[in-house]
Coordinates of C-alpha atoms and ligand atoms in Angstrom, one line a residue:
M1 CA -0.1 -0.2 -0.1
P2 CA 1.3 3.4 -0.7
V3 CA 2.5 5.1 2.5
A4 CA 2.1 8.7 3.3
K5 CA 5.5 10.2 2.4
G6 CA 6.2 12.2 5.3
R7 CA 3.1 14.2 4.9
R8 CA 1.4 13.3 8.1
S9 CA 2.2 16.8 9.5
T10 CA -0.9 18.5 10.8
E11 CA 0.5 21.5 9.5
I12 CA -1.5 20.9 6.1
S13 CA -5.2 21.5 5.5
I14 CA -7.7 18.6 5.0
G15 CA -8.0 19.4 1.2
Q16 CA -4.2 19.5 0.7
Y17 CA -3.8 16.3 2.6
L18 CA -6.3 14.5 0.4
I19 CA -4.5 15.8 -2.8
N20 CA -1.3 14.5 -1.5
R21 CA -2.6 11.1 -0.8
L22 CA -4.3 10.9 -4.1
Q23 CA -0.9 11.5 -5.7
D24 CA 0.7 8.8 -3.5
Y25 CA -1.9 6.4 -4.9
G26 CA -0.5 7.4 -8.4
I27 CA -3.4 9.4 -9.5
K28 CA -2.0 12.1 -11.7
D29 CA -5.1 13.3 -13.4
L30 CA -8.7 13.6 -12.1
F31 CA -12.0 14.1 -14.1
G32 CA -15.2 16.0 -13.1
I33 CA -17.0 19.3 -13.1
P34 CA -16.8 22.1 -10.5
G35 CA -19.9 23.7 -8.9
D36 CA -20.1 26.1 -5.9
Y37 CA -19.9 23.6 -3.3
V38 CA -16.6 22.2 -4.4
L39 CA -15.0 25.4 -5.9
S40 CA -12.4 25.8 -3.2
F41 CA -11.2 22.3 -3.5
Y42 CA -11.3 22.8 -7.4
S43 CA -8.9 25.7 -6.9
M44 CA -6.6 23.8 -4.6
L45 CA -6.7 20.9 -7.3
E46 CA -5.8 23.4 -10.0
E47 CA -2.8 24.7 -8.2
S48 CA -1.6 21.2 -7.3
P49 CA 0.4 18.9 -9.8
I50 CA -2.9 16.8 -10.4
N51 CA -4.3 17.6 -13.9
V52 CA -7.9 18.4 -13.9
V53 CA -9.8 17.1 -16.8
G54 CA -13.1 18.9 -17.2
C55 CA -15.8 16.8 -18.8
T56 CA -19.2 17.6 -20.4
R57 CA -21.2 15.5 -17.9
E58 CA -20.5 14.1 -14.6
D59 CA -21.6 10.4 -15.5
C60 CA -19.0 10.7 -18.3
A61 CA -16.3 12.0 -15.8
G62 CA -17.3 8.9 -13.8
F63 CA -16.7 6.5 -17.0
A64 CA -13.5 8.3 -17.8
A65 CA -12.2 7.8 -14.2
D66 CA -13.1 4.2 -14.4
A67 CA -11.3 3.6 -17.6
Y68 CA -8.3 5.5 -16.1
A69 CA -8.5 3.5 -12.9
R70 CA -8.4 0.3 -15.0
I71 CA -5.3 1.4 -16.8
N72 CA -3.6 3.4 -14.2
G73 CA -4.5 1.2 -11.0
M74 CA -6.6 3.9 -9.4
G75 CA -8.6 7.0 -10.5
A76 CA -10.5 9.8 -9.2
V77 CA -13.7 12.0 -10.1
C78 CA -14.5 15.3 -8.4
V79 CA -18.0 16.8 -8.5
T80 CA -20.1 19.0 -6.9
Y81 CA -23.0 18.0 -4.3
C82 CA -26.1 16.1 -5.6
V83 CA -26.5 17.6 -9.1
G84 CA -23.1 16.4 -9.9
G85 CA -22.7 13.4 -7.4
L86 CA -26.1 11.8 -8.2
S87 CA -25.3 12.1 -11.9
V88 CA -22.2 10.2 -11.5
C89 CA -24.0 7.1 -9.6
N90 CA -24.6 4.9 -12.6
S91 CA -20.7 5.1 -13.7
I92 CA -19.8 4.4 -9.9
A93 CA -22.2 1.6 -9.8
G94 CA -20.5 0.1 -12.9
A95 CA -17.2 0.4 -11.4
F96 CA -18.4 -1.3 -8.1
A97 CA -19.8 -4.2 -10.1
E98 CA -16.6 -4.6 -12.3
K99 CA -14.1 -3.7 -9.7
S100 CA -12.6 -0.6 -10.6
P101 CA -11.1 1.7 -7.9
V102 CA -12.5 5.0 -8.5
V103 CA -12.4 7.9 -5.7
V104 CA -15.5 10.1 -5.9
I105 CA -14.9 13.4 -4.3
S106 CA -17.8 15.5 -3.7
G107 CA -18.2 19.0 -2.4
A108 CA -21.0 19.6 0.1
P109 CA -22.7 22.5 2.0
G110 CA -20.4 23.9 4.9
L111 CA -21.2 22.5 8.3
N112 CA -21.8 26.3 9.5
E113 CA -24.5 26.5 6.5
R114 CA -26.5 23.6 7.9
V115 CA -27.8 25.2 11.2
N116 CA -31.6 24.9 11.4
N117 CA -31.8 22.8 8.4
P118 CA -32.0 25.3 5.7
L119 CA -33.4 24.5 2.0
L120 CA -30.0 25.1 0.4
H121 CA -29.8 24.6 -3.3
H122 CA -29.0 21.1 -4.6
K123 CA -30.2 19.5 -1.3
V124 CA -32.5 16.5 -2.0
R125 CA -33.8 15.3 1.4
E126 CA -31.4 15.4 4.1
F127 CA -27.8 16.7 4.0
R128 CA -26.6 13.1 4.2
T129 CA -28.8 11.9 1.4
Q130 CA -26.1 11.7 -1.3
L131 CA -23.7 10.1 1.3
E132 CA -26.2 7.4 1.9
V133 CA -26.6 6.5 -1.7
F134 CA -22.8 6.2 -2.2
E135 CA -22.6 4.1 0.9
K136 CA -24.7 1.6 -1.1
I137 CA -22.5 1.7 -4.4
C138 CA -19.1 2.1 -2.9
I139 CA -16.9 -0.2 -0.7
A140 CA -16.3 2.8 1.7
A141 CA -17.6 6.3 2.3
T142 CA -16.8 9.1 4.6
E143 CA -17.9 12.7 5.1
L144 CA -14.8 14.9 6.4
I145 CA -16.8 16.6 9.1
D146 CA -14.3 16.3 12.1
P147 CA -10.8 17.8 11.6
V148 CA -9.5 15.3 14.3
T149 CA -10.3 12.2 12.2
A150 CA -10.3 13.7 8.7
F151 CA -6.9 12.4 7.8
A152 CA -7.4 8.9 9.3
E153 CA -10.8 8.9 7.3
I154 CA -9.1 9.6 4.1
E155 CA -6.6 7.0 4.6
R156 CA -9.1 4.4 5.6
V157 CA -11.2 5.0 2.5
L158 CA -8.4 5.3 0.2
D159 CA -6.8 2.1 1.7
A160 CA -10.1 0.3 1.0
A161 CA -10.2 1.5 -2.7
F162 CA -6.8 0.1 -3.1
R163 CA -7.3 -3.2 -1.4
F164 CA -10.6 -4.2 -2.7
K165 CA -10.4 -2.5 -6.2
R166 CA -13.9 -0.9 -5.6
P167 CA -15.1 2.7 -5.8
V168 CA -15.0 4.8 -2.7
Y169 CA -16.6 8.1 -1.7
I170 CA -15.3 11.2 0.1
E171 CA -17.5 14.2 0.8
I172 CA -15.9 17.2 2.0
P173 CA -18.3 20.2 3.2
R174 CA -16.9 23.4 1.8
D175 CA -15.9 25.1 5.0
M176 CA -13.7 22.0 5.9
V177 CA -11.4 22.2 2.8
H178 CA -8.9 24.7 4.2
V179 CA -9.1 23.4 7.9
V180 CA -5.8 22.6 9.3
P181 CA -6.4 19.9 12.1
P182 CA -5.0 21.0 15.4
T183 CA -4.2 17.3 16.1
A184 CA -5.0 14.3 14.0
H185 CA -5.8 10.6 14.6
G186 CA -3.3 8.3 12.8
Y187 CA -4.7 5.4 10.8
R188 CA -4.0 1.9 11.3
R189 CA -4.5 -0.4 8.5
P190 CA -6.6 -3.4 9.4
E191 CA -4.4 -6.5 9.6
T192 CA -5.3 -9.1 6.9
T193 CA -4.9 -12.3 8.5
V194 CA -3.9 -15.2 6.4
D195 CA -4.7 -18.4 7.8
A196 CA -1.3 -20.2 7.2
H197 CA -2.7 -23.7 7.7
A198 CA -5.7 -23.3 5.4
L199 CA -3.3 -21.7 2.6
K200 CA -1.0 -24.7 2.9
E201 CA -3.9 -26.9 2.7
A202 CA -5.6 -25.2 -0.2
I203 CA -2.3 -25.2 -2.2
H204 CA -1.6 -28.9 -1.5
E205 CA -5.2 -29.8 -2.6
A206 CA -4.8 -27.7 -5.7
Y207 CA -1.5 -29.1 -6.4
E208 CA -2.7 -32.7 -6.1
K209 CA -5.8 -31.9 -8.4
L210 CA -3.7 -30.4 -11.0
N211 CA -0.9 -33.2 -10.9
K212 CA -3.5 -35.7 -11.6
A213 CA -5.0 -33.9 -14.4
E214 CA -4.9 -35.0 -18.0
K215 CA -6.7 -32.1 -19.6
P216 CA -6.3 -29.0 -17.4
I217 CA -7.2 -25.4 -18.4
I218 CA -6.9 -22.1 -16.9
I219 CA -9.8 -19.6 -17.2
A220 CA -8.5 -16.2 -16.2
G221 CA -10.7 -13.4 -15.3
V222 CA -10.9 -9.6 -14.6
E223 CA -9.3 -9.8 -11.1
I224 CA -6.3 -10.9 -12.6
H225 CA -6.1 -7.4 -14.4
R226 CA -7.2 -5.5 -11.1
F227 CA -4.6 -7.1 -8.8
G228 CA -1.8 -7.0 -11.3
L229 CA -1.2 -10.7 -11.3
Q230 CA -0.8 -11.3 -15.1
D231 CA 2.8 -12.2 -14.8
Q232 CA 2.0 -15.0 -12.0
V233 CA -0.8 -16.5 -14.2
V234 CA 1.5 -16.6 -17.3
K235 CA 4.2 -18.2 -15.0
L236 CA 2.0 -20.9 -13.7
A237 CA 0.8 -21.6 -17.3
E238 CA 3.9 -21.7 -18.9
Q239 CA 5.8 -23.7 -16.0
A240 CA 3.1 -26.4 -16.1
Q241 CA 2.2 -25.8 -19.9
I242 CA -1.5 -25.3 -19.1
P243 CA -3.6 -23.8 -21.8
I244 CA -5.3 -20.4 -21.0
S245 CA -8.7 -18.9 -21.8
A246 CA -10.1 -15.7 -20.7
T247 CA -13.7 -14.4 -19.9
L248 CA -15.1 -11.6 -21.8
L249 CA -14.7 -9.3 -18.8
G250 CA -11.1 -10.4 -18.5
K251 CA -10.5 -10.1 -22.2
S252 CA -6.8 -9.4 -22.8
V253 CA -5.7 -10.7 -19.4
I254 CA -3.2 -12.2 -21.2
R255 CA -1.4 -11.3 -24.5
E256 CA -3.8 -12.8 -27.0
K257 CA -0.8 -13.8 -29.3
H258 CA 0.5 -16.1 -26.4
P259 CA 1.2 -19.8 -27.6
L260 CA -0.8 -21.0 -24.6
Y261 CA -3.9 -18.6 -25.4
I262 CA -6.9 -20.4 -26.8
G263 CA -9.6 -17.6 -26.8
L264 CA -12.6 -16.5 -24.9
Y265 CA -14.6 -18.9 -23.0
E266 CA -18.3 -17.8 -23.1
G267 CA -20.3 -21.1 -22.8
A268 CA -22.6 -21.5 -25.8
M269 CA -22.1 -17.6 -26.7
G270 CA -18.4 -18.3 -27.6
R271 CA -16.7 -20.4 -30.3
A272 CA -17.6 -23.9 -30.0
E273 CA -13.9 -25.2 -30.3
V274 CA -13.1 -23.2 -27.3
T275 CA -16.4 -24.1 -25.5
E276 CA -15.5 -27.8 -26.2
F277 CA -11.8 -27.7 -25.1
V278 CA -12.6 -25.9 -21.9
E279 CA -15.6 -28.2 -21.0
E280 CA -13.8 -31.3 -21.7
S281 CA -11.2 -30.4 -19.3
D282 CA -10.9 -32.5 -16.1
C283 CA -9.4 -29.7 -14.2
V284 CA -10.4 -26.1 -14.4
L285 CA -8.5 -23.6 -12.8
L286 CA -10.7 -20.4 -12.5
L287 CA -8.5 -17.5 -11.7
G288 CA -10.0 -14.2 -10.6
T289 CA -13.1 -14.9 -12.7
F290 CA -16.6 -13.5 -11.9
M291 CA -19.4 -16.0 -12.5
T292 CA -21.6 -13.5 -14.2
D293 CA -24.3 -14.3 -16.6
I294 CA -22.6 -12.8 -19.7
N295 CA -19.1 -14.1 -18.7
L296 CA -20.9 -17.7 -18.8
G297 CA -22.6 -17.1 -21.9
I298 CA -26.1 -16.7 -20.1
Y299 CA -25.3 -19.6 -17.8
T300 CA -24.8 -21.9 -20.9
A301 CA -21.3 -22.5 -19.6
K302 CA -21.1 -26.1 -18.4
L303 CA -18.4 -26.2 -15.7
D304 CA -18.6 -29.3 -13.5
L305 CA -18.0 -28.0 -9.9
P306 CA -16.0 -31.0 -8.8
K307 CA -13.6 -30.6 -11.7
C308 CA -13.0 -26.8 -10.7
I309 CA -10.6 -24.8 -8.6
Y310 CA -12.3 -21.6 -8.2
V311 CA -10.2 -18.8 -6.7
T312 CA -11.0 -15.1 -6.4
S313 CA -9.9 -12.3 -3.9
E314 CA -13.2 -13.1 -2.2
Q315 CA -13.4 -16.9 -2.1
L316 CA -11.6 -20.1 -2.8
Q317 CA -13.3 -23.3 -3.6
I318 CA -11.7 -26.4 -4.5
S319 CA -14.4 -28.9 -5.7
H320 CA -16.8 -28.9 -2.9
H321 CA -14.2 -27.6 -0.2
F322 CA -14.3 -24.0 0.9
Y323 CA -11.2 -22.2 2.1
H324 CA -11.5 -18.7 3.9
G325 CA -8.9 -16.0 4.3
I326 CA -6.6 -16.7 1.6
P327 CA -5.4 -13.7 -0.6
L328 CA -5.5 -14.5 -4.2
N329 CA -1.9 -13.6 -4.7
E330 CA -0.6 -15.8 -2.0
F331 CA -2.5 -18.7 -3.2
L332 CA -1.3 -18.1 -6.8
E333 CA 2.4 -17.6 -5.7
G334 CA 2.1 -20.8 -3.4
L335 CA 0.8 -22.9 -6.3
I336 CA 3.6 -21.7 -8.6
K337 CA 5.9 -22.7 -6.0
S338 CA 4.6 -26.0 -5.5
N339 CA 5.2 -26.7 -9.2
P340 CA 2.4 -28.8 -10.4
M341 CA 3.0 -30.9 -13.5
P342 CA -0.2 -31.9 -15.1
K343 CA -0.1 -34.1 -18.4
V344 CA 0.7 -31.6 -21.1
R345 CA -2.4 -31.0 -23.1
T346 CA -1.9 -30.4 -26.8
I347 CA -3.8 -27.3 -28.1
P348 CA -5.5 -28.4 -31.4
D349 CA -4.8 -26.3 -34.6
C350 CA -8.2 -25.0 -34.7
L351 CA -7.5 -23.2 -31.4
R352 CA -4.4 -21.4 -32.8
E353 CA -4.7 -18.0 -34.2
S354 CA -2.9 -19.1 -37.3
S355 CA -5.5 -21.6 -38.1
E356 CA -7.8 -18.8 -39.1
P357 CA -8.4 -18.7 -42.9
E358 CA -6.8 -15.5 -44.5
F359 CA -9.2 -12.7 -44.5
V360 CA -9.7 -11.2 -48.0
L361 CA -11.1 -7.8 -48.2
Q362 CA -14.1 -7.5 -50.4
P363 CA -14.1 -3.6 -51.2
E364 CA -17.5 -3.5 -52.7
S365 CA -19.3 -5.6 -50.0
E366 CA -21.6 -3.9 -47.8
L367 CA -20.2 -3.5 -44.1
H368 CA -20.8 -6.5 -41.7
V369 CA -19.5 -6.1 -38.1
S370 CA -17.6 -9.3 -37.8
R371 CA -15.8 -8.7 -41.1
M372 CA -15.0 -5.1 -39.9
M373 CA -13.4 -6.8 -36.8
H374 CA -11.1 -8.6 -39.3
V375 CA -10.0 -5.2 -41.1
I376 CA -9.3 -3.7 -37.6
N377 CA -7.3 -6.7 -36.4
D378 CA -4.5 -5.8 -38.9
Y379 CA -4.1 -2.5 -37.7
L380 CA -3.8 -3.4 -33.9
D381 CA -0.4 -3.1 -32.4
D382 CA 1.2 -3.4 -29.0
D383 CA 0.7 0.4 -28.6
T384 CA -3.2 0.3 -29.2
I385 CA -6.0 0.4 -26.4
V386 CA -9.4 -0.9 -27.6
V387 CA -12.6 0.3 -25.9
A388 CA -15.8 -1.3 -26.7
D389 CA -19.4 -0.1 -25.8
I390 CA -22.3 -2.2 -25.0
G391 CA -24.3 -3.6 -27.8
D392 CA -22.7 -5.4 -30.8
S393 CA -19.6 -3.4 -30.4
L394 CA -18.8 -5.6 -27.6
F395 CA -19.9 -8.7 -29.1
A396 CA -18.0 -8.1 -32.3
A397 CA -15.1 -7.0 -30.4
T398 CA -14.6 -10.4 -29.0
E399 CA -13.0 -11.3 -32.2
L400 CA -10.2 -8.9 -32.1
V401 CA -6.8 -10.0 -31.1
I402 CA -5.4 -7.7 -28.3
H403 CA -1.7 -7.7 -28.7
E404 CA -0.8 -6.7 -25.2
R405 CA -2.4 -7.4 -22.1
T406 CA -4.9 -5.1 -20.3
D407 CA -5.6 -3.4 -23.5
F408 CA -9.2 -3.9 -23.9
L409 CA -11.9 -2.0 -21.7
S410 CA -15.5 -2.6 -21.8
P411 CA -18.3 -2.6 -19.2
A412 CA -18.9 -6.3 -20.1
Y413 CA -20.6 -7.2 -16.9
Y414 CA -22.5 -4.2 -15.8
T415 CA -23.3 -3.2 -19.4
S416 CA -24.0 0.2 -19.3
M417 CA -24.3 2.0 -22.6
G418 CA -22.5 5.1 -23.0
F419 CA -19.2 4.0 -21.7
A420 CA -16.8 3.9 -24.7
V421 CA -16.5 7.6 -25.7
P422 CA -15.8 9.0 -22.1
A423 CA -13.7 5.9 -21.4
A424 CA -11.7 6.7 -24.5
V425 CA -11.0 10.2 -22.8
G426 CA -9.7 8.4 -19.6
A427 CA -7.5 5.9 -21.8
C428 CA -6.1 8.8 -23.6
V429 CA -5.4 10.7 -20.6
A430 CA -3.8 7.5 -18.8
R431 CA -1.8 6.6 -21.8
P432 CA -1.3 9.7 -23.9
D433 CA 1.5 7.8 -26.1
E434 CA -0.7 5.0 -27.0
R435 CA -3.6 4.8 -29.8
V436 CA -7.0 4.6 -28.5
L437 CA -9.6 2.9 -30.7
A438 CA -13.1 3.0 -29.4
I439 CA -16.1 1.0 -30.9
C440 CA -19.4 2.3 -30.1
G441 CA -23.2 1.9 -31.2
D442 CA -25.2 4.5 -32.5
G443 CA -27.4 4.4 -29.6
A444 CA -24.6 4.4 -27.0
F445 CA -23.2 7.4 -28.9
Q446 CA -26.2 9.3 -28.9
M447 CA -26.0 9.0 -24.9
T448 CA -22.2 10.3 -24.1
G449 CA -20.8 10.8 -27.4
N450 CA -20.5 14.7 -26.8
E451 CA -17.5 13.6 -24.7
L452 CA -15.6 13.9 -28.2
S453 CA -15.6 17.5 -27.3
T454 CA -13.2 16.9 -24.6
I455 CA -11.1 14.9 -26.7
V456 CA -11.0 17.8 -29.2
K457 CA -10.3 20.2 -26.4
L458 CA -7.4 18.1 -25.1
G459 CA -5.9 17.5 -28.6
F460 CA -5.9 13.6 -28.5
S461 CA -6.2 11.5 -31.5
P462 CA -8.4 8.3 -30.8
I463 CA -10.2 6.6 -33.6
L464 CA -14.0 6.3 -33.0
I465 CA -16.0 4.0 -34.9
V466 CA -19.8 4.5 -34.8
L467 CA -21.7 1.2 -35.7
D468 CA -24.7 2.8 -37.5
N469 CA -27.7 0.4 -37.6
H470 CA -30.2 3.2 -36.9
G471 CA -31.1 2.0 -33.5
Y472 CA -30.8 -0.5 -30.7
G473 CA -29.7 -3.4 -32.7
T474 CA -29.1 -5.8 -30.0
E475 CA -32.7 -5.3 -28.6
R476 CA -34.0 -6.2 -32.1
F477 CA -32.5 -9.6 -31.7
L478 CA -34.0 -10.1 -28.3
Q479 CA -37.8 -9.5 -28.9
E480 CA -39.3 -10.7 -32.0
G481 CA -41.1 -8.1 -34.1
E482 CA -40.4 -4.5 -35.5
W483 CA -40.7 -2.2 -32.7
K484 CA -40.7 1.6 -32.9
Y485 CA -38.8 1.8 -29.5
N486 CA -35.7 0.5 -31.1
E487 CA -35.5 3.2 -33.6
I488 CA -33.4 6.3 -32.9
N489 CA -32.9 9.7 -34.7
P490 CA -30.4 9.2 -37.4
W491 CA -27.6 11.6 -37.1
S492 CA -24.6 12.5 -39.4
Y493 CA -22.0 11.5 -36.8
Y494 CA -19.2 12.0 -39.4
K495 CA -20.2 15.7 -39.4
L496 CA -19.7 16.4 -35.7
P497 CA -16.0 17.5 -36.0
A498 CA -17.4 20.6 -37.4
V499 CA -19.5 21.1 -34.4
Y500 CA -16.7 20.2 -32.0
G501 CA -14.1 22.3 -33.9
G502 CA -11.7 19.6 -34.7
G503 CA -11.1 16.2 -36.0
K504 CA -12.0 14.4 -39.1
G505 CA -15.1 12.5 -40.0
Y506 CA -15.7 9.6 -42.5
L507 CA -18.9 8.2 -43.7
V508 CA -18.4 4.6 -45.0
K509 CA -20.8 1.9 -46.4
T510 CA -18.4 -0.6 -48.0
E511 CA -15.6 -2.7 -46.8
G512 CA -13.3 -0.7 -49.2
E513 CA -14.3 2.5 -47.8
F514 CA -14.0 1.4 -44.3
A515 CA -10.4 0.1 -44.9
Q516 CA -9.4 3.3 -46.4
A517 CA -10.9 5.5 -43.7
L518 CA -9.1 3.4 -41.0
T519 CA -5.8 3.6 -43.0
E520 CA -6.1 7.3 -43.2
A521 CA -7.1 7.8 -39.6
W522 CA -4.4 5.4 -38.5
Q523 CA -1.5 7.5 -40.1
D524 CA -2.8 10.8 -38.8
R525 CA -2.0 11.4 -35.2
S526 CA -2.9 15.1 -35.2
Q527 CA -6.4 15.0 -34.5
M528 CA -9.2 12.6 -33.6
H529 CA -11.2 10.6 -36.2
I530 CA -14.9 9.7 -36.3
I531 CA -15.9 6.9 -38.8
Q532 CA -19.6 6.4 -39.2
A533 CA -20.0 3.0 -40.5
K534 CA -23.5 2.3 -42.0
L535 CA -23.9 -1.4 -41.6
A536 CA -25.9 -3.7 -44.0
E537 CA -29.6 -4.1 -42.9
G538 CA -30.1 -6.5 -40.1
D539 CA -26.5 -7.0 -39.6
A540 CA -25.5 -8.8 -36.5
S541 CA -22.1 -10.4 -35.3
T542 CA -22.1 -14.2 -34.8
T543 CA -21.6 -13.8 -31.1
L544 CA -24.8 -11.4 -30.8
L545 CA -26.7 -14.1 -32.8
R546 CA -25.7 -16.8 -30.6
L547 CA -26.4 -14.6 -27.5
A548 CA -29.8 -13.6 -28.8
E549 CA -30.9 -17.1 -29.2
R550 CA -30.0 -17.8 -25.4
L551 CA -31.2 -14.3 -24.0
G552 CA -34.1 -14.1 -26.3
A553 CA -35.4 -17.3 -25.0
R554 CA -35.4 -15.8 -21.5
V555 CA -37.0 -12.4 -22.5
K556 CA -39.8 -14.5 -23.9
S557 CA -40.2 -16.8 -21.0
G558 CA -40.1 -14.0 -18.8
A559 CA -42.7 -12.1 -20.7
Q560 CA -45.1 -15.0 -20.5
R561 CA -44.8 -15.2 -16.7
Ligands
TPP601 C1 -27.6 2.9 -20.0 C2 -28.3 1.9 -20.6 N1 -29.5 2.0 -21.1 C3 -30.1 1.0 -21.6 C4 -29.7 -0.4 -21.8 C5 -30.3 -1.5 -22.5 N2 -29.6 -1.9 -23.7 C6 -28.8 -2.7 -24.1 S1 -28.3 -2.8 -25.6 C7 -29.1 -1.6 -26.1 C8 -29.0 -1.1 -27.5 C9 -27.8 -0.5 -27.9 O1 -27.8 0.3 -29.0 P1 -26.5 0.6 -29.8 O2 -25.7 1.4 -28.8 O3 -27.0 1.3 -31.0 O4 -25.9 -0.6 -30.1 P2 -26.4 -2.0 -31.1 O5 -27.0 -2.8 -30.3 O6 -27.2 -1.3 -32.2 O7 -25.1 -2.4 -31.5 C10 -30.0 -1.0 -24.9 C11 -30.8 0.0 -25.1 C12 -28.2 -0.4 -21.5 N3 -27.6 -1.7 -21.6 N4 -27.6 0.8 -20.8
MG602 MG1 -27.2 0.8 -32.9

């Protein structure tokens, strides 16, 4: 855990202490929108080394901070009371669900303004209403209302974000920002007790199980990203020659060109060859994987519990045995040391990337998302970060091959539309030297696409592809019939650079036009690029078609109930 670097002095104010500690946790940039309840803290921020990125909306600032946290390790968003704070709730709920450590800082009315409970602007119900909302969607929350405990509270809450990889909430009444505590409580980090006997036994049981295995497989999940355990997973896999698959939320957890990587495991939603290879395993090592419906292909995954070793930061289960108090990293390290040697499993040619038939561009062909992904695949390099929104952007993006690990961002579990464009801002800020490619549905774009304006303001050069199917394509596949609610107002997305005052737009309708626009965009790093891709009527990726089959059946059965 980052320790306070000699800044425990009570000579500094509460606001300054918070700013110092954010930096100790590696937060160099912060997203948000100011307001009168947070102005004094904003001014303090602006005078600090932290770079403040103003966004167009608070929920966008939340998505940007979430993406930044996924890449950087921790992120922060700073907003005003209620009108800003409550607007950021959805993004923070997503960060909670998908384990992204975002620090939410909100201003609030001063304590001296609250006497006699006046009706101050932005107040909803009680002065604590916003805090209570955030208590539900954060792993820890505090209001800095007591100078004596303020520093310890900041420590407690930031430590929780760091340890649990979940968002936290810090509220500062505006008259507390400049208060210098006369004395301050220190913070004592709660001891994490590791049960050494349980650890030893768990490692032994896992070792025995793996050693006996003839067809082992690793399924790596998102926690491997969050806890920075990628090297350990690769080490274990390489040492024991165990093939690795990843879940959708964990996509790119390992370099997708790694010889042991066999692709995404998504139950019946994924490639049949991968599903079969995983499900016929006699020892499935699930590492940091969330058992979510989408990760498991809407519960079509067939993983036989007695064959599984299921380990996350929250639980460890081997077959029917539960172990408690065992940190994910210690288990992994212990398992590597035990050096299990299961039978080496040959990876069939059909699971190797090189087995894919060579893609041949058909310049006159209408646009189909799955084929577009093949075109994009040729451009991805080690310096690309791919961001995918919800809808067919995500499903089709499963077909991309991400070169480096942790370079694929998507809200693949919480599935909130509108993530991609603001997340692209967060990714550009976190890694200004890399190229960000964002893929977004037209519906999702209409929600938060205005954040392109921030991209223009900051002078970044991401490439955004808007998949234009005039509406909520995914939902058309989930509910039979032609429904007006799936239609949206068609926009000329490619003309938006003129509105934002920067960037270049392209309207493409064929594969040839798409490839040409992408080439042009890729070569130009002086501005952002927005490619409006008009899809063939009724187009859907293979993954969406498979999912629609499963989910559609559920939606229908739900409707009949
Ligand atoms: C914030 C939010 N609102 C509503 C939904 C429900 N929803 C899921 S997919 C979808 C349609 C997405 O449309 P678009 O972004 O155009 O992508 P497409 O499905 O057409 O690829 C909707 C409305 C959601 N996931 N998130
Ligand atoms: Mg659409």
